[in-house]
Amino acid sequence: MIHKIVNKKGKEKIVMLTCYDYLTAKILSETNIDLILVGDSLGTVIKGEKTTLSVTVEEVIYHTRIVRKGAPDAIIVADMPFLSYGTSVEESVKNAGRLMKEGGANAVKLEGGKELAHFVGAMTNVGIPVMGHIGLKPQSINLYGYKIAGKTEDEIKSLIEDAKALENAGVFSIVIEGTTEEAAKIITENVKIPTIGIGAGKYTDGQVLVITDMLGMDKDVNYKHNKRYTNLYDIIKNAVGSYTDEVKKGLFPSEDNIFHK
């Protein structure tokens, strides 16, 4: 399945969205998106935390498993949460394997560049497909904050080195997040594998968004990199308001909703 994504580079734009639950996965399974990401963004959009750092391997396994039930034939990538990799090769491979064996993921994603190439190689060597992630790295917020990457020649050079190191270690694609369009374009041109952007401009091989952002589910969140394709916040709020009004006025349940002998 993964080779289908690799073969799209230079031929067809790749589309990825996050997903965390069965019903949403069921809807996505009836669309033409290429990849579903069970992101550690579940820490902020599902758990209500301020960062992704509290997410555990067990939580990602749980959400991946229920997404798999809703989208049995999809290519699903599971995020490796903070400190589930990079501490030791053995622990990194074990956790990546759990996301596949217990969660049902087809691949895993991890944040980092050249410093993680050794860990990526250990995973790919035992048959675990890995998606890289460079640029803005939410798991490193305490070190770097939320800062757009690739603004200087030195930063761009470092990002290219990260991308090449990950490619050589065997990743099948790389997410480029929060990076200048110019930097993302150069990175995309310098690797043979697909790049998937989020806040990285239009020259990457594909795009990914957090599904709750693009559906407009949080009225207080609308990032520059995001486009709201609908406004589920108001739609849901208005539907609940109508339901409440009808119950209080005795209009629901109506005859259509009542059982008789």
mmCIF file of C-alpha atoms in Angstrom:
data_model
loop_
_atom_site.group_PDB
_atom_site.id
_atom_site.type_symbol
_atom_site.label_atom_id
_atom_site.label_comp_id
_atom_site.label_asym_id
_atom_site.label_seq_id
_atom_site.Cartn_x
_atom_site.Cartn_y
_atom_site.Cartn_z
ATOM 1 C CA MET A 1 0.000 0.000 0.000
ATOM 2 C CA ILE A 2 2.779 2.431 0.915
ATOM 3 C CA HIS A 3 4.346 2.219 -2.543
ATOM 4 C CA LYS A 4 1.174 3.801 -3.936
ATOM 5 C CA ILE A 5 1.964 6.954 -1.985
ATOM 6 C CA VAL A 6 5.614 7.017 -3.053
ATOM 7 C CA ASN A 7 4.624 6.620 -6.703
ATOM 8 C CA LYS A 8 2.423 9.718 -6.598
ATOM 9 C CA LYS A 9 5.398 12.083 -6.375
ATOM 10 C CA GLY A 10 5.449 14.373 -9.381
ATOM 11 C CA LYS A 11 2.259 12.807 -10.743
ATOM 12 C CA GLU A 12 -0.610 13.505 -8.355
ATOM 13 C CA LYS A 13 -1.077 15.630 -5.242
ATOM 14 C CA ILE A 14 -1.398 13.629 -2.014
ATOM 15 C CA VAL A 15 -4.207 14.413 0.440
ATOM 16 C CA MET A 16 -4.053 13.559 4.145
ATOM 17 C CA LEU A 17 -6.342 14.439 7.062
ATOM 18 C CA THR A 18 -6.228 13.628 10.742
ATOM 19 C CA CYS A 19 -8.929 11.431 12.238
ATOM 20 C CA TYR A 20 -9.541 10.113 15.741
ATOM 21 C CA ASP A 21 -12.912 8.303 15.805
ATOM 22 C CA TYR A 22 -15.031 5.643 14.103
ATOM 23 C CA LEU A 23 -17.783 7.786 12.583
ATOM 24 C CA THR A 24 -15.435 10.340 11.074
ATOM 25 C CA ALA A 25 -13.271 7.527 9.706
ATOM 26 C CA LYS A 26 -16.359 5.992 8.140
ATOM 27 C CA ILE A 27 -17.069 9.258 6.330
ATOM 28 C CA LEU A 28 -13.451 9.626 5.202
ATOM 29 C CA SER A 29 -13.501 6.079 3.847
ATOM 30 C CA GLU A 30 -16.121 7.225 1.326
ATOM 31 C CA THR A 31 -13.900 10.034 -0.021
ATOM 32 C CA ASN A 32 -10.833 10.083 -2.235
ATOM 33 C CA ILE A 33 -8.255 11.151 0.359
ATOM 34 C CA ASP A 34 -5.021 9.182 0.219
ATOM 35 C CA LEU A 35 -3.967 8.949 3.861
ATOM 36 C CA ILE A 36 -5.518 9.148 7.312
ATOM 37 C CA LEU A 37 -3.298 10.377 10.124
ATOM 38 C CA VAL A 38 -4.131 9.462 13.703
ATOM 39 C CA GLY A 39 -2.210 12.451 14.979
ATOM 40 C CA ASP A 40 -0.915 13.227 18.410
ATOM 41 C CA SER A 41 -2.960 16.381 17.844
ATOM 42 C CA LEU A 42 -5.581 14.323 19.670
ATOM 43 C CA GLY A 43 -3.930 15.769 22.767
ATOM 44 C CA THR A 44 -5.264 19.229 21.943
ATOM 45 C CA VAL A 45 -8.436 18.590 19.928
ATOM 46 C CA ILE A 46 -9.715 15.505 21.780
ATOM 47 C CA LYS A 47 -8.220 15.757 25.278
ATOM 48 C CA GLY A 48 -8.306 19.545 25.485
ATOM 49 C CA GLU A 49 -4.655 19.915 26.466
ATOM 50 C CA LYS A 50 -2.552 22.922 25.489
ATOM 51 C CA THR A 51 0.133 20.767 23.829
ATOM 52 C CA THR A 52 0.544 17.261 22.419
ATOM 53 C CA LEU A 53 3.098 16.209 25.017
ATOM 54 C CA SER A 54 0.742 14.270 27.304
ATOM 55 C CA VAL A 55 -0.367 11.817 24.597
ATOM 56 C CA THR A 56 0.604 8.196 25.290
ATOM 57 C CA VAL A 57 1.262 5.221 23.052
ATOM 58 C CA GLU A 58 -1.810 3.530 24.510
ATOM 59 C CA GLU A 59 -4.005 6.488 23.539
ATOM 60 C CA VAL A 60 -2.719 6.475 19.962
ATOM 61 C CA ILE A 61 -3.268 2.703 19.770
ATOM 62 C CA TYR A 62 -6.848 3.146 21.028
ATOM 63 C CA HIS A 63 -7.712 5.852 18.519
ATOM 64 C CA THR A 64 -5.945 4.080 15.655
ATOM 65 C CA ARG A 65 -7.881 0.905 16.367
ATOM 66 C CA ILE A 66 -11.274 2.631 16.209
ATOM 67 C CA VAL A 67 -10.301 4.623 13.109
ATOM 68 C CA ARG A 68 -9.340 1.332 11.466
ATOM 69 C CA LYS A 69 -12.836 -0.023 12.204
ATOM 70 C CA GLY A 70 -14.391 2.936 10.404
ATOM 71 C CA ALA A 71 -11.955 2.868 7.493
ATOM 72 C CA PRO A 72 -10.883 -0.769 7.073
ATOM 73 C CA ASP A 73 -9.250 -0.252 3.688
ATOM 74 C CA ALA A 74 -7.552 3.097 4.288
ATOM 75 C CA ILE A 75 -3.827 3.753 4.549
ATOM 76 C CA ILE A 76 -3.521 4.854 8.168
ATOM 77 C CA VAL A 77 -0.469 6.534 9.658
ATOM 78 C CA ALA A 78 -0.173 6.677 13.449
ATOM 79 C CA ASP A 79 1.810 9.391 15.201
ATOM 80 C CA MET A 80 4.496 8.282 17.612
ATOM 81 C CA PRO A 81 3.924 10.436 20.707
ATOM 82 C CA PHE A 82 6.533 12.355 22.666
ATOM 83 C CA LEU A 83 9.256 10.125 24.206
ATOM 84 C CA SER A 84 7.894 6.956 22.594
ATOM 85 C CA TYR A 85 10.963 7.050 20.322
ATOM 86 C CA GLY A 86 14.465 8.454 20.353
ATOM 87 C CA THR A 87 15.403 7.203 23.820
ATOM 88 C CA SER A 88 16.677 3.803 22.691
ATOM 89 C CA VAL A 89 16.491 1.837 19.456
ATOM 90 C CA GLU A 90 14.816 -1.107 21.173
ATOM 91 C CA GLU A 91 12.095 1.009 22.780
ATOM 92 C CA SER A 92 11.531 3.017 19.593
ATOM 93 C CA VAL A 93 11.070 -0.073 17.432
ATOM 94 C CA LYS A 94 8.875 -1.731 20.057
ATOM 95 C CA ASN A 95 6.505 1.242 20.287
ATOM 96 C CA ALA A 96 6.330 1.651 16.522
ATOM 97 C CA GLY A 97 5.519 -2.033 16.223
ATOM 98 C CA ARG A 98 2.744 -1.735 18.802
ATOM 99 C CA LEU A 99 1.068 1.010 16.773
ATOM 100 C CA MET A 100 0.934 -1.394 13.849
ATOM 101 C CA LYS A 101 0.215 -4.689 15.623
ATOM 102 C CA GLU A 102 -2.236 -3.407 18.241
ATOM 103 C CA GLY A 103 -3.571 -0.295 16.538
ATOM 104 C CA GLY A 104 -3.729 -1.523 12.977
ATOM 105 C CA ALA A 105 -1.678 1.307 11.457
ATOM 106 C CA ASN A 106 0.045 0.851 8.109
ATOM 107 C CA ALA A 107 2.864 3.216 9.063
ATOM 108 C CA VAL A 108 4.103 5.482 11.836
ATOM 109 C CA LYS A 109 5.175 9.131 11.856
ATOM 110 C CA LEU A 110 7.816 10.738 14.020
ATOM 111 C CA GLU A 111 9.203 14.248 14.420
ATOM 112 C CA GLY A 112 12.866 14.998 13.874
ATOM 113 C CA GLY A 113 15.660 15.067 11.335
ATOM 114 C CA LYS A 114 19.191 13.790 10.995
ATOM 115 C CA GLU A 115 19.469 13.072 14.717
ATOM 116 C CA LEU A 116 16.796 10.381 14.372
ATOM 117 C CA ALA A 117 18.024 8.721 11.183
ATOM 118 C CA HIS A 118 19.489 5.799 13.150
ATOM 119 C CA PHE A 119 16.134 5.105 14.823
ATOM 120 C CA VAL A 120 14.265 5.375 11.519
ATOM 121 C CA GLY A 121 16.674 2.916 9.921
ATOM 122 C CA ALA A 122 16.112 0.415 12.716
ATOM 123 C CA MET A 123 12.355 0.631 12.156
ATOM 124 C CA THR A 124 12.435 0.331 8.378
ATOM 125 C CA ASN A 125 14.910 -2.540 8.615
ATOM 126 C CA VAL A 126 12.290 -4.635 10.422
ATOM 127 C CA GLY A 127 9.480 -3.711 8.036
ATOM 128 C CA ILE A 128 7.927 -0.674 9.722
ATOM 129 C CA PRO A 129 7.075 2.067 7.194
ATOM 130 C CA VAL A 130 8.003 5.491 8.583
ATOM 131 C CA MET A 131 6.835 8.981 7.669
ATOM 132 C CA GLY A 132 9.195 11.767 8.704
ATOM 133 C CA HIS A 133 8.273 15.200 10.058
ATOM 134 C CA ILE A 134 10.533 18.266 9.860
ATOM 135 C CA GLY A 135 10.215 22.027 10.180
ATOM 136 C CA LEU A 136 8.008 23.156 13.034
ATOM 137 C CA LYS A 137 7.866 20.256 15.492
ATOM 138 C CA PRO A 138 5.047 20.522 18.080
ATOM 139 C CA GLN A 139 6.687 17.934 20.348
ATOM 140 C CA SER A 140 9.687 20.265 20.678
ATOM 141 C CA ILE A 141 7.650 23.299 21.737
ATOM 142 C CA ASN A 142 9.562 23.653 24.992
ATOM 143 C CA LEU A 143 12.843 23.930 23.094
ATOM 144 C CA TYR A 144 11.892 25.996 20.069
ATOM 145 C CA GLY A 145 8.331 27.242 20.509
ATOM 146 C CA TYR A 146 5.977 27.582 17.538
ATOM 147 C CA LYS A 147 8.388 29.261 15.132
ATOM 148 C CA ILE A 148 8.238 29.211 11.331
ATOM 149 C CA ALA A 149 11.296 27.405 9.962
ATOM 150 C CA GLY A 150 13.346 28.009 6.836
ATOM 151 C CA LYS A 151 13.697 31.784 6.991
ATOM 152 C CA THR A 152 17.483 31.861 6.558
ATOM 153 C CA GLU A 153 19.910 30.093 4.232
ATOM 154 C CA ASP A 154 21.398 28.212 7.180
ATOM 155 C CA GLU A 155 17.953 27.012 8.282
ATOM 156 C CA ILE A 156 17.103 25.880 4.760
ATOM 157 C CA LYS A 157 20.416 24.025 4.487
ATOM 158 C CA SER A 158 19.746 22.272 7.803
ATOM 159 C CA LEU A 159 16.227 21.298 6.701
ATOM 160 C CA ILE A 160 17.562 19.822 3.461
ATOM 161 C CA GLU A 161 20.108 17.836 5.460
ATOM 162 C CA ASP A 162 17.309 16.561 7.707
ATOM 163 C CA ALA A 163 15.188 15.546 4.736
ATOM 164 C CA LYS A 164 18.057 13.772 2.984
ATOM 165 C CA ALA A 165 19.069 11.957 6.167
ATOM 166 C CA LEU A 166 15.505 10.725 6.666
ATOM 167 C CA GLU A 167 15.239 9.688 3.023
ATOM 168 C CA ASN A 168 18.493 7.740 3.261
ATOM 169 C CA ALA A 169 17.218 6.071 6.447
ATOM 170 C CA GLY A 170 14.199 4.778 4.533
ATOM 171 C CA VAL A 171 11.197 7.065 5.216
ATOM 172 C CA PHE A 172 8.558 6.853 2.494
ATOM 173 C CA SER A 173 7.460 10.483 2.837
ATOM 174 C CA ILE A 174 8.090 13.586 4.924
ATOM 175 C CA VAL A 175 5.669 16.041 6.514
ATOM 176 C CA ILE A 176 6.972 19.607 6.322
ATOM 177 C CA GLU A 177 5.239 21.792 8.908
ATOM 178 C CA GLY A 178 5.331 25.527 9.553
ATOM 179 C CA THR A 179 8.019 26.255 6.990
ATOM 180 C CA THR A 180 8.460 29.039 4.451
ATOM 181 C CA GLU A 181 7.146 28.143 1.020
ATOM 182 C CA GLU A 182 10.574 28.760 -0.469
ATOM 183 C CA ALA A 183 12.223 26.278 1.888
ATOM 184 C CA ALA A 184 9.543 23.629 1.362
ATOM 185 C CA LYS A 185 9.913 23.941 -2.420
ATOM 186 C CA ILE A 186 13.666 23.404 -2.263
ATOM 187 C CA ILE A 187 13.276 20.426 0.086
ATOM 188 C CA THR A 188 10.658 18.858 -2.186
ATOM 189 C CA GLU A 189 12.964 19.236 -5.179
ATOM 190 C CA ASN A 190 15.886 17.674 -3.322
ATOM 191 C CA VAL A 191 14.268 14.395 -2.255
ATOM 192 C CA LYS A 192 12.870 11.539 -4.320
ATOM 193 C CA ILE A 193 10.105 10.780 -1.834
ATOM 194 C CA PRO A 194 6.848 12.741 -1.422
ATOM 195 C CA THR A 195 6.615 15.737 0.873
ATOM 196 C CA ILE A 196 3.333 16.612 2.569
ATOM 197 C CA GLY A 197 2.925 20.168 3.752
ATOM 198 C CA ILE A 198 1.032 21.824 6.553
ATOM 199 C CA GLY A 199 1.692 25.530 6.599
ATOM 200 C CA ALA A 200 4.453 24.990 4.044
ATOM 201 C CA GLY A 201 2.975 26.481 0.890
ATOM 202 C CA LYS A 202 1.805 25.008 -2.382
ATOM 203 C CA TYR A 203 4.937 23.361 -3.777
ATOM 204 C CA THR A 204 4.942 20.239 -1.603
ATOM 205 C CA ASP A 205 3.743 16.939 -3.063
ATOM 206 C CA GLY A 206 0.651 16.962 -0.857
ATOM 207 C CA GLN A 207 -1.194 18.612 2.002
ATOM 208 C CA VAL A 208 -2.417 17.631 5.467
ATOM 209 C CA LEU A 209 -4.759 19.444 7.841
ATOM 210 C CA VAL A 210 -6.198 18.715 11.263
ATOM 211 C CA ILE A 211 -9.767 17.720 10.493
ATOM 212 C CA THR A 212 -11.355 19.691 13.336
ATOM 213 C CA ASP A 213 -9.614 22.818 12.039
ATOM 214 C CA MET A 214 -10.772 22.495 8.427
ATOM 215 C CA LEU A 215 -14.313 21.642 9.578
ATOM 216 C CA GLY A 216 -14.456 24.733 11.801
ATOM 217 C CA MET A 217 -15.309 22.899 15.010
ATOM 218 C CA ASP A 218 -13.562 25.360 17.341
ATOM 219 C CA LYS A 219 -14.739 28.950 17.003
ATOM 220 C CA ASP A 220 -11.608 30.194 18.744
ATOM 221 C CA VAL A 221 -9.146 28.499 16.385
ATOM 222 C CA ASN A 222 -8.381 29.524 12.809
ATOM 223 C CA TYR A 223 -4.704 29.262 12.015
ATOM 224 C CA LYS A 224 -3.131 31.051 9.047
ATOM 225 C CA HIS A 225 -2.208 27.753 7.410
ATOM 226 C CA ASN A 226 -5.755 26.417 7.741
ATOM 227 C CA LYS A 227 -8.818 26.906 5.563
ATOM 228 C CA ARG A 228 -12.268 26.385 7.048
ATOM 229 C CA TYR A 229 -14.297 24.419 4.524
ATOM 230 C CA THR A 230 -17.403 24.589 6.690
ATOM 231 C CA ASN A 231 -18.447 25.824 10.139
ATOM 232 C CA LEU A 232 -19.461 22.789 12.186
ATOM 233 C CA TYR A 233 -19.360 24.828 15.387
ATOM 234 C CA ASP A 234 -22.376 26.887 14.330
ATOM 235 C CA ILE A 235 -24.082 23.964 12.579
ATOM 236 C CA ILE A 236 -23.932 21.775 15.696
ATOM 237 C CA LYS A 237 -24.805 24.644 18.033
ATOM 238 C CA ASN A 238 -27.848 25.576 15.933
ATOM 239 C CA ALA A 239 -29.005 21.952 15.667
ATOM 240 C CA VAL A 240 -28.819 21.513 19.450
ATOM 241 C CA GLY A 241 -30.649 24.810 19.862
ATOM 242 C CA SER A 242 -33.459 23.629 17.591
ATOM 243 C CA TYR A 243 -33.705 20.321 19.445
ATOM 244 C CA THR A 244 -33.837 22.087 22.809
ATOM 245 C CA ASP A 245 -36.503 24.494 21.581
ATOM 246 C CA GLU A 246 -38.699 21.716 20.190
ATOM 247 C CA VAL A 247 -38.473 19.617 23.359
ATOM 248 C CA LYS A 248 -39.400 22.567 25.567
ATOM 249 C CA LYS A 249 -42.355 23.451 23.307
ATOM 250 C CA GLY A 250 -43.567 19.862 23.141
ATOM 251 C CA LEU A 251 -42.894 19.589 19.411
ATOM 252 C CA PHE A 252 -40.478 16.692 19.792
ATOM 253 C CA PRO A 253 -41.113 13.820 19.750
ATOM 254 C CA SER A 254 -43.744 14.172 17.037
ATOM 255 C CA GLU A 255 -45.981 11.376 15.762
ATOM 256 C CA ASP A 256 -43.194 10.269 13.430
ATOM 257 C CA ASN A 257 -40.979 9.498 16.409
ATOM 258 C CA ILE A 258 -43.477 7.616 18.607
ATOM 259 C CA PHE A 259 -44.146 3.873 18.893
ATOM 260 C CA HIS A 260 -47.678 2.507 19.420
ATOM 261 C CA LYS A 261 -49.163 -0.912 20.122
#
